[in-house]
């Protein structure tokens, strides 16, 4: 029974070989990640428009469930910036922040997201993440980072602003500038500057003082906690709340409560599309991080099982007062660098956060929201990579267009439009690239049996025999393109007697492409020109043999291109 469950419950696999050394490493990693996650979880809940405790709740049970069902040994699951912003953008259109309806909508969004991820995992649809190209993802993440950082400026300035797009946010900030709170601004600037210094310079500074590497690394990871403590003490000791500084306030001192999402059909209808988009983006981000970290230790990630693990984590969030979660880049890297050996490190992190939820929440009463905003800004600005525009411009104008359009739509129309446009653009980009496949006329390299492009190499050719190498699978999008190319090439040579289609790079021929091949065969037959195929892959030939095309072919199917060339040129 256990053997049958092992592929679906990875904890049964790695748990068998769990050692004391792994336990020690996991506990150290959990301590470091817990210290980092306390302020970060509070900050991301603020970004999502939820009470601060929701961030901690969303980081406890989901982590445990992922540790049971996930395959990555370093991925740390919980609230992340992009998903938090998408949550706020989605629910803000349905309910007002601070209301019970808003919190219920967040639970329902997590429930739908978890259900969708779980269904994808059961159906083994992890490959769907490949429909989002890397340039488009980079553009979306960059635009999201800009939106998130801009959305937090209101807390740094101490003003009341709103908006889900960059123009809306900037316009609202400008209109509310007269409300600027100098004390809040000072706290925000100091906290932001300190956090940037911690991220970039604290570790080299400590190493320069002779601090041991492990201690220097630990102190650097704990830097945000120092900002939290310093600004909290400042607000409390100088009674800055009376001067307009907004604080976190009372946070319930309890473990995650048992909650229920809404099963309202109307709410489901309003949230189902955003839930799908959040699931896709969250999965892509999570599996990318997981695969990157796994490769460093020569471990394997199962994308389909990752869907199940993330689905279980989101369902756990829905029933314990949280909101949608995924694997975070920053926390996962910290978890990896801290020496996490197994997913048990995540479970230990959950224990640490549970202790914090019970014992430490009263200490953040005077924590200024400006500090949490600074935490978010410093975290997300590392996601902004405008250099992707120059890189794609230099390499591929099509990719540049996709990146630029994704960034502009995300900034101008909002996060959901950006995600949707990213998916559509990725698919359209693929269709565009494959609609005009590279087809090269090739000739024989003298003294060899190899064939290369006649425009790039000095090769042997025969005016009576033309070989066209098709460098793409053939399907409905590009089938007519091949027809037109063959027709154009045939009309260029009066002495032409044979056309060979070299299929060494063709992995698929769909029905539309089959009809195009039949049309090419008929036209060449009418012109007295033979049509031949060479180096057709087994699966492609198997499918062609199910039809009568091989019988109607006016030429032959050759095992090798050299064999085709030798036989046909011998009779010309």
CSV table of C-alpha atoms in Angstrom, one decimal, residues 38 42 228-229 231-233 236 248-251 253 356-368:
chain,number,residue,atom,x,y,z
A,38,UNK,CA,7.7,37.1,10.0
A,42,UNK,CA,2.9,40.6,7.5
A,228,UNK,CA,11.0,46.1,12.4
A,229,UNK,CA,12.3,46.3,15.9
A,231,UNK,CA,10.9,51.4,13.9
A,232,UNK,CA,8.4,49.7,16.3
A,233,UNK,CA,10.3,50.9,19.3
A,236,UNK,CA,6.0,53.3,20.7
A,248,UNK,CA,-0.3,47.5,12.2
A,249,UNK,CA,-2.4,47.5,15.3
A,250,UNK,CA,-3.8,44.6,17.2
A,251,UNK,CA,-3.0,41.2,15.7
A,253,UNK,CA,-2.8,36.0,19.2
A,356,UNK,CA,5.3,33.5,16.5
A,357,UNK,CA,1.5,33.7,15.8
A,358,UNK,CA,0.8,32.7,19.4
A,359,UNK,CA,3.6,34.5,21.3
A,360,UNK,CA,5.0,37.4,19.3
A,361,UNK,CA,2.0,39.1,17.6
A,362,UNK,CA,1.5,41.6,20.5
A,363,UNK,CA,5.0,42.9,19.8
A,364,UNK,CA,4.1,44.2,16.4
A,365,UNK,CA,1.2,46.4,17.6
A,366,UNK,CA,3.2,49.6,17.0
A,367,UNK,CA,4.9,48.4,13.9
A,368,UNK,CA,4.5,51.2,11.3
